[in-house]
Amino acid sequence: MISILLVDDHALVREGTHALLQQDPNLQVVGEARDGQQAIDLCDTLNPDIAIMDVNMPNMGGIEATRQIKRLYPRIAVLGLSAHDDEAFVMALLEAGAAGYLLKDAPGQDLIDAIYAAKRGESVIAPQLTQMILKRVRQGSEQKTEALTDREREVLLLAARGFSNKEIAKKLEISPKTVEVHLSALFEKLEVASRTEAVIRSMKRGIIQLSEL
């Protein structure tokens, strides 16, 4: 069972999302928050697996809430769900630590699939946002970082291409557990907490190139 916290200032959106997720017996909405501060408080008491986060909310928006949730409760995956496709909003939420970003006009099954992917530690980006993100991170300046091993870079590159842990394991002929170990190691070296952050930071630092994806 995957426990979920819904964070949106519009009650109608929360109710509609709640009704959608109830259709899957493995998903359980354990709480709802109308702003970022309430989301942080509920993360403390409910400890959900996933927080589905809007960006633009009163009192405290989704970007600051995501930043604080990932600092206080790093095991909680944050999944952005917003009507905003503006580059500034998307990048800010991802750089705050979100595991992915979907638009509110996405099909319901896409959201459900994204929840399962986020729970597995995978990143999920709305297809129409992918090129924008890649262009943005390519423009970032290179920074020094602890060198990744060849195998860690292989795992990172496959993760950047969207392969799951099982698919990476099959391609590299290693176990899924070994993939997890490599991801954990490269997360530590890059000082990130999710695949999405790892891909963005590694492209900014020139560890992987846009032409390789």
XYZ file of N, CA and C in Angstrom, residues 30-152:
369
model
N -4.009 9.435 2.634
C -4.060 9.479 4.105
C -4.303 10.882 4.636
N -4.214 11.879 3.759
C -4.444 13.238 4.223
C -4.486 14.223 3.077
N -5.015 15.421 3.363
C -5.090 16.496 2.386
C -4.662 17.797 3.041
N -3.923 18.607 2.290
C -3.456 19.899 2.796
C -3.807 20.987 1.790
N -4.134 22.168 2.303
C -4.529 23.273 1.425
C -3.385 24.255 1.159
N -2.248 24.089 1.860
C -1.085 24.939 1.599
C 0.179 24.212 2.051
N 1.321 24.828 1.771
C 2.585 24.177 2.058
C 2.856 23.931 3.523
N 2.501 24.891 4.371
C 2.762 24.716 5.795
C 1.950 23.560 6.362
N 0.693 23.470 5.958
C -0.134 22.352 6.427
C 0.428 21.032 5.920
N 0.974 21.032 4.708
C 1.579 19.819 4.156
C 2.753 19.356 5.005
N 3.597 20.297 5.419
C 4.747 19.951 6.263
C 4.281 19.366 7.587
N 3.264 20.001 8.195
C 2.737 19.506 9.467
C 2.183 18.090 9.325
N 1.472 17.831 8.217
C 0.878 16.509 8.015
C 1.941 15.461 7.689
N 3.021 15.873 7.043
C 4.114 14.933 6.793
C 4.697 14.447 8.114
N 4.725 15.328 9.082
C 5.256 14.968 10.398
C 4.365 13.950 11.101
N 3.045 14.124 10.980
C 2.122 13.241 11.699
C 1.731 12.001 10.902
N 1.648 12.120 9.583
C 1.152 11.013 8.760
C 2.263 10.199 8.098
N 3.434 10.826 7.881
C 4.572 10.156 7.252
C 4.175 9.425 5.963
N 3.623 10.136 4.981
C 3.197 9.477 3.740
C 4.396 9.047 2.893
N 4.141 8.140 1.955
C 5.190 7.751 1.013
C 5.375 8.824 -0.060
N 4.261 9.409 -0.494
C 4.254 10.369 -1.595
C 3.456 11.605 -1.200
N 3.971 12.778 -1.527
C 3.199 14.014 -1.409
C 2.983 14.554 -2.816
N 1.727 14.654 -3.237
C 1.399 15.217 -4.546
C 1.184 16.711 -4.345
N 2.060 17.503 -4.925
C 2.204 18.914 -4.553
C 1.859 19.886 -5.683
N 0.929 20.801 -5.398
C 0.689 21.930 -6.302
C 1.825 22.932 -6.099
N 1.992 23.846 -7.033
C 3.086 24.811 -6.936
C 2.620 26.127 -6.318
N 1.586 26.711 -6.901
C 1.144 28.040 -6.491
C 0.012 27.938 -5.480
N 0.327 28.184 -4.187
C -0.660 28.117 -3.113
C -0.451 29.276 -2.152
N -1.485 29.688 -1.425
C -1.333 30.783 -0.448
C -0.512 30.342 0.756
N -0.079 31.308 1.539
C 0.683 31.103 2.781
C 2.076 30.547 2.505
N 2.160 29.322 2.027
C 3.438 28.750 1.604
C 3.200 27.925 0.352
N 3.929 28.241 -0.697
C 3.769 27.533 -1.967
C 4.464 26.183 -1.981
N 4.283 25.478 -3.085
C 4.814 24.134 -3.193
C 6.323 24.046 -3.265
N 6.972 25.074 -3.774
C 8.431 25.025 -3.911
C 9.099 25.025 -2.542
N 8.716 25.977 -1.686
C 9.303 26.040 -0.345
C 8.883 24.821 0.475
N 7.633 24.390 0.320
C 7.169 23.211 1.059
C 7.967 21.975 0.657
N 8.227 21.825 -0.637
C 9.024 20.688 -1.116
C 10.429 20.739 -0.531
N 11.027 21.909 -0.544
C 12.383 22.067 -0.009
C 12.434 21.641 1.465
N 11.445 22.071 2.238
C 11.445 21.736 3.661
C 11.119 20.264 3.912
N 10.197 19.723 3.132
C 9.851 18.308 3.295
C 11.055 17.425 2.991
N 11.773 17.730 1.917
C 12.934 16.909 1.563
C 14.064 17.067 2.576
N 14.130 18.216 3.244
C 15.146 18.408 4.276
C 14.773 17.671 5.562
N 13.493 17.741 5.927
C 13.047 17.150 7.186
C 12.710 15.668 7.065
N 12.142 15.293 5.917
C 11.665 13.921 5.722
C 12.131 13.418 4.344
N 13.422 13.184 4.177
C 13.964 12.853 2.854
C 13.378 11.606 2.210
N 12.802 10.691 3.011
C 12.237 9.470 2.418
C 10.923 9.738 1.685
N 10.267 10.860 1.969
C 8.999 11.182 1.313
C 9.284 11.716 -0.085
N 8.707 11.081 -1.091
C 8.863 11.541 -2.469
C 7.800 12.591 -2.768
N 8.217 13.687 -3.358
C 7.292 14.757 -3.723
C 7.084 14.728 -5.232
N 5.825 14.737 -5.633
C 5.472 14.705 -7.048
C 4.676 15.957 -7.374
N 5.245 16.812 -8.212
C 4.556 18.044 -8.577
C 3.380 17.765 -9.499
N 2.243 18.404 -9.218
C 1.063 18.304 -10.082
C 0.486 19.705 -10.176
N 0.671 20.348 -11.319
C 0.326 21.757 -11.432
C -0.203 22.093 -12.814
N -0.908 23.204 -12.875
C -1.374 23.720 -14.165
C -0.275 24.545 -14.829
N 0.764 24.886 -14.075
C 1.823 25.752 -14.590
C 2.879 24.952 -15.348
N 3.132 25.343 -16.597
C 4.213 24.716 -17.359
C 5.349 25.708 -17.593
N 5.352 26.784 -16.817
C 6.404 27.787 -16.910
C 7.736 27.196 -16.453
N 8.780 27.471 -17.191
C 10.097 26.906 -16.896
C 10.554 27.194 -15.469
N 10.298 28.424 -14.997
C 10.755 28.804 -13.663
C 10.107 27.937 -12.590
N 8.794 27.694 -12.718
C 8.095 26.864 -11.743
C 8.617 25.428 -11.779
N 8.730 24.892 -12.977
C 9.139 23.492 -13.134
C 10.531 23.269 -12.549
N 11.485 24.098 -12.969
C 12.859 23.912 -12.516
C 12.991 24.149 -11.024
N 12.276 25.152 -10.513
C 12.376 25.451 -9.083
C 11.880 24.281 -8.241
N 10.787 23.654 -8.656
C 10.254 22.535 -7.887
C 11.194 21.335 -7.961
N 11.725 21.055 -9.142
C 12.646 19.928 -9.292
C 13.930 20.158 -8.503
N 14.440 21.365 -8.547
C 15.673 21.657 -7.827
C 15.448 21.687 -6.319
N 14.184 21.870 -5.902
C 13.859 21.806 -4.469
C 13.834 20.366 -3.977
N 13.823 19.406 -4.923
C 13.890 18.001 -4.526
C 12.749 17.134 -4.994
N 11.829 17.685 -5.792
C 10.706 16.884 -6.288
C 11.192 15.759 -7.186
N 10.519 14.612 -7.101
C 10.886 13.451 -7.920
C 10.331 13.555 -9.327
N 9.388 14.456 -9.550
C 8.812 14.590 -10.867
C 7.832 15.740 -10.937
N 7.323 15.970 -12.142
C 6.417 17.092 -12.376
C 5.443 16.717 -13.482
N 4.166 16.721 -13.154
C 3.117 16.451 -14.131
C 2.191 17.654 -14.223
N 1.546 17.792 -15.358
C 0.566 18.856 -15.536
C -0.827 18.325 -15.222
N -1.698 19.220 -14.770
C -3.029 18.799 -14.332
C -3.926 18.320 -15.473
N -3.514 18.559 -16.716
C -4.308 18.045 -17.828
C -3.849 16.651 -18.260
N -2.938 16.062 -17.507
C -2.457 14.709 -17.827
C -3.559 13.686 -17.573
N -3.586 12.591 -18.329
C -4.561 11.524 -18.070
C -4.383 10.956 -16.662
N -5.470 10.503 -16.073
C -5.417 9.967 -14.717
C -4.436 8.828 -14.561
N -4.345 7.954 -15.576
C -3.434 6.813 -15.478
C -1.983 7.271 -15.425
N -1.688 8.411 -16.063
C -0.319 8.936 -16.006
C 0.052 9.295 -14.572
N -0.901 9.866 -13.836
C -0.639 10.217 -12.441
C -0.424 8.960 -11.607
N -1.251 7.965 -11.811
C -1.108 6.711 -11.068
C 0.241 6.060 -11.376
N 0.609 6.025 -12.655
C 1.908 5.457 -13.032
C 3.052 6.248 -12.409
N 2.893 7.571 -12.344
C 3.936 8.427 -11.772
C 4.108 8.152 -10.286
N 3.022 7.881 -9.597
C 3.093 7.578 -8.167
C 3.910 6.307 -7.933
N 3.619 5.268 -8.711
C 4.372 4.016 -8.574
C 5.850 4.234 -8.907
N 6.120 5.028 -9.946
C 7.508 5.292 -10.324
C 8.234 6.060 -9.234
N 7.583 7.065 -8.668
C 8.204 7.851 -7.597
C 8.490 6.980 -6.384
N 7.584 6.053 -6.083
C 7.793 5.145 -4.951
C 9.010 4.258 -5.191
N 9.288 3.921 -6.459
C 10.459 3.105 -6.791
C 11.738 3.941 -6.836
N 11.608 5.242 -6.629
C 12.773 6.111 -6.680
C 13.104 6.616 -8.060
N 12.157 6.484 -8.986
C 12.379 6.924 -10.360
C 11.813 8.328 -10.564
N 12.306 9.016 -11.579
C 11.837 10.364 -11.877
C 10.759 10.320 -12.953
N 9.832 11.275 -12.867
C 8.725 11.332 -13.816
C 8.538 12.779 -14.248
N 8.693 13.037 -15.533
C 8.521 14.378 -16.064
C 7.494 14.323 -17.199
N 6.558 15.262 -17.194
C 5.586 15.336 -18.285
C 6.340 15.430 -19.612
N 5.966 14.617 -20.604
C 6.702 14.576 -21.874
C 6.912 15.954 -22.501
N 5.898 16.821 -22.427
C 6.003 18.131 -23.064
C 6.978 19.069 -22.347
N 7.454 18.650 -21.169
C 8.393 19.479 -20.415
C 9.834 19.007 -20.555
N 10.030 17.813 -21.090
C 11.357 17.192 -21.106
C 12.392 18.021 -21.848
N 12.092 18.447 -23.066
C 13.066 19.196 -23.858
C 13.416 20.524 -23.198
N 12.417 21.167 -22.605
C 12.659 22.430 -21.919
C 13.650 22.241 -20.777
N 13.477 21.160 -20.034
C 14.350 20.889 -18.894
C 15.765 20.570 -19.365
N 15.873 19.737 -20.383
C 17.196 19.385 -20.908
C 17.935 20.615 -21.420
N 17.218 21.511 -22.084
C 17.825 22.740 -22.587
C 18.326 23.594 -21.433
N 17.517 23.671 -20.386
C 17.881 24.503 -19.227
C 19.128 23.957 -18.527
N 19.146 22.656 -18.276
C 20.282 22.114 -17.530
C 21.564 22.136 -18.358
N 21.411 22.073 -19.676
C 22.597 22.127 -20.527
C 23.292 23.485 -20.416
N 22.495 24.506 -20.126
C 23.041 25.859 -20.022
C 23.729 26.110 -18.687
N 23.549 25.165 -17.738
C 24.155 25.345 -16.412
C 25.671 25.238 -16.487
N 26.327 25.863 -15.559
C 27.788 25.836 -15.549
C 28.297 24.560 -14.907
N 29.462 24.091 -15.360
C 30.070 22.896 -14.794
C 30.633 23.207 -13.410
N 30.504 22.271 -12.509
C 31.052 22.419 -11.171
C 31.843 21.156 -10.828
N 32.777 21.303 -9.904
C 33.561 20.152 -9.485
C 32.722 19.257 -8.593
N 32.907 17.972 -8.709
C 32.219 17.024 -7.850
C 33.095 15.788 -7.709
N 32.848 15.013 -6.694
C 33.585 13.771 -6.536
C 33.304 12.884 -7.738
N 34.359 12.331 -8.310
C 34.231 11.574 -9.543
C 33.362 10.327 -9.349
N 32.487 10.082 -10.321
C 31.701 8.857 -10.326
C 32.538 7.737 -10.943
N 32.285 6.527 -10.520
C 32.932 5.392 -11.168
C 32.292 5.182 -12.536
N 32.937 4.402 -13.383
C 32.386 4.126 -14.709
C 31.017 3.465 -14.593
N 30.861 2.545 -13.646
C 29.595 1.842 -13.502
C 28.511 2.797 -12.975
N 28.884 3.666 -12.040
C 27.916 4.638 -11.530
C 27.438 5.556 -12.652
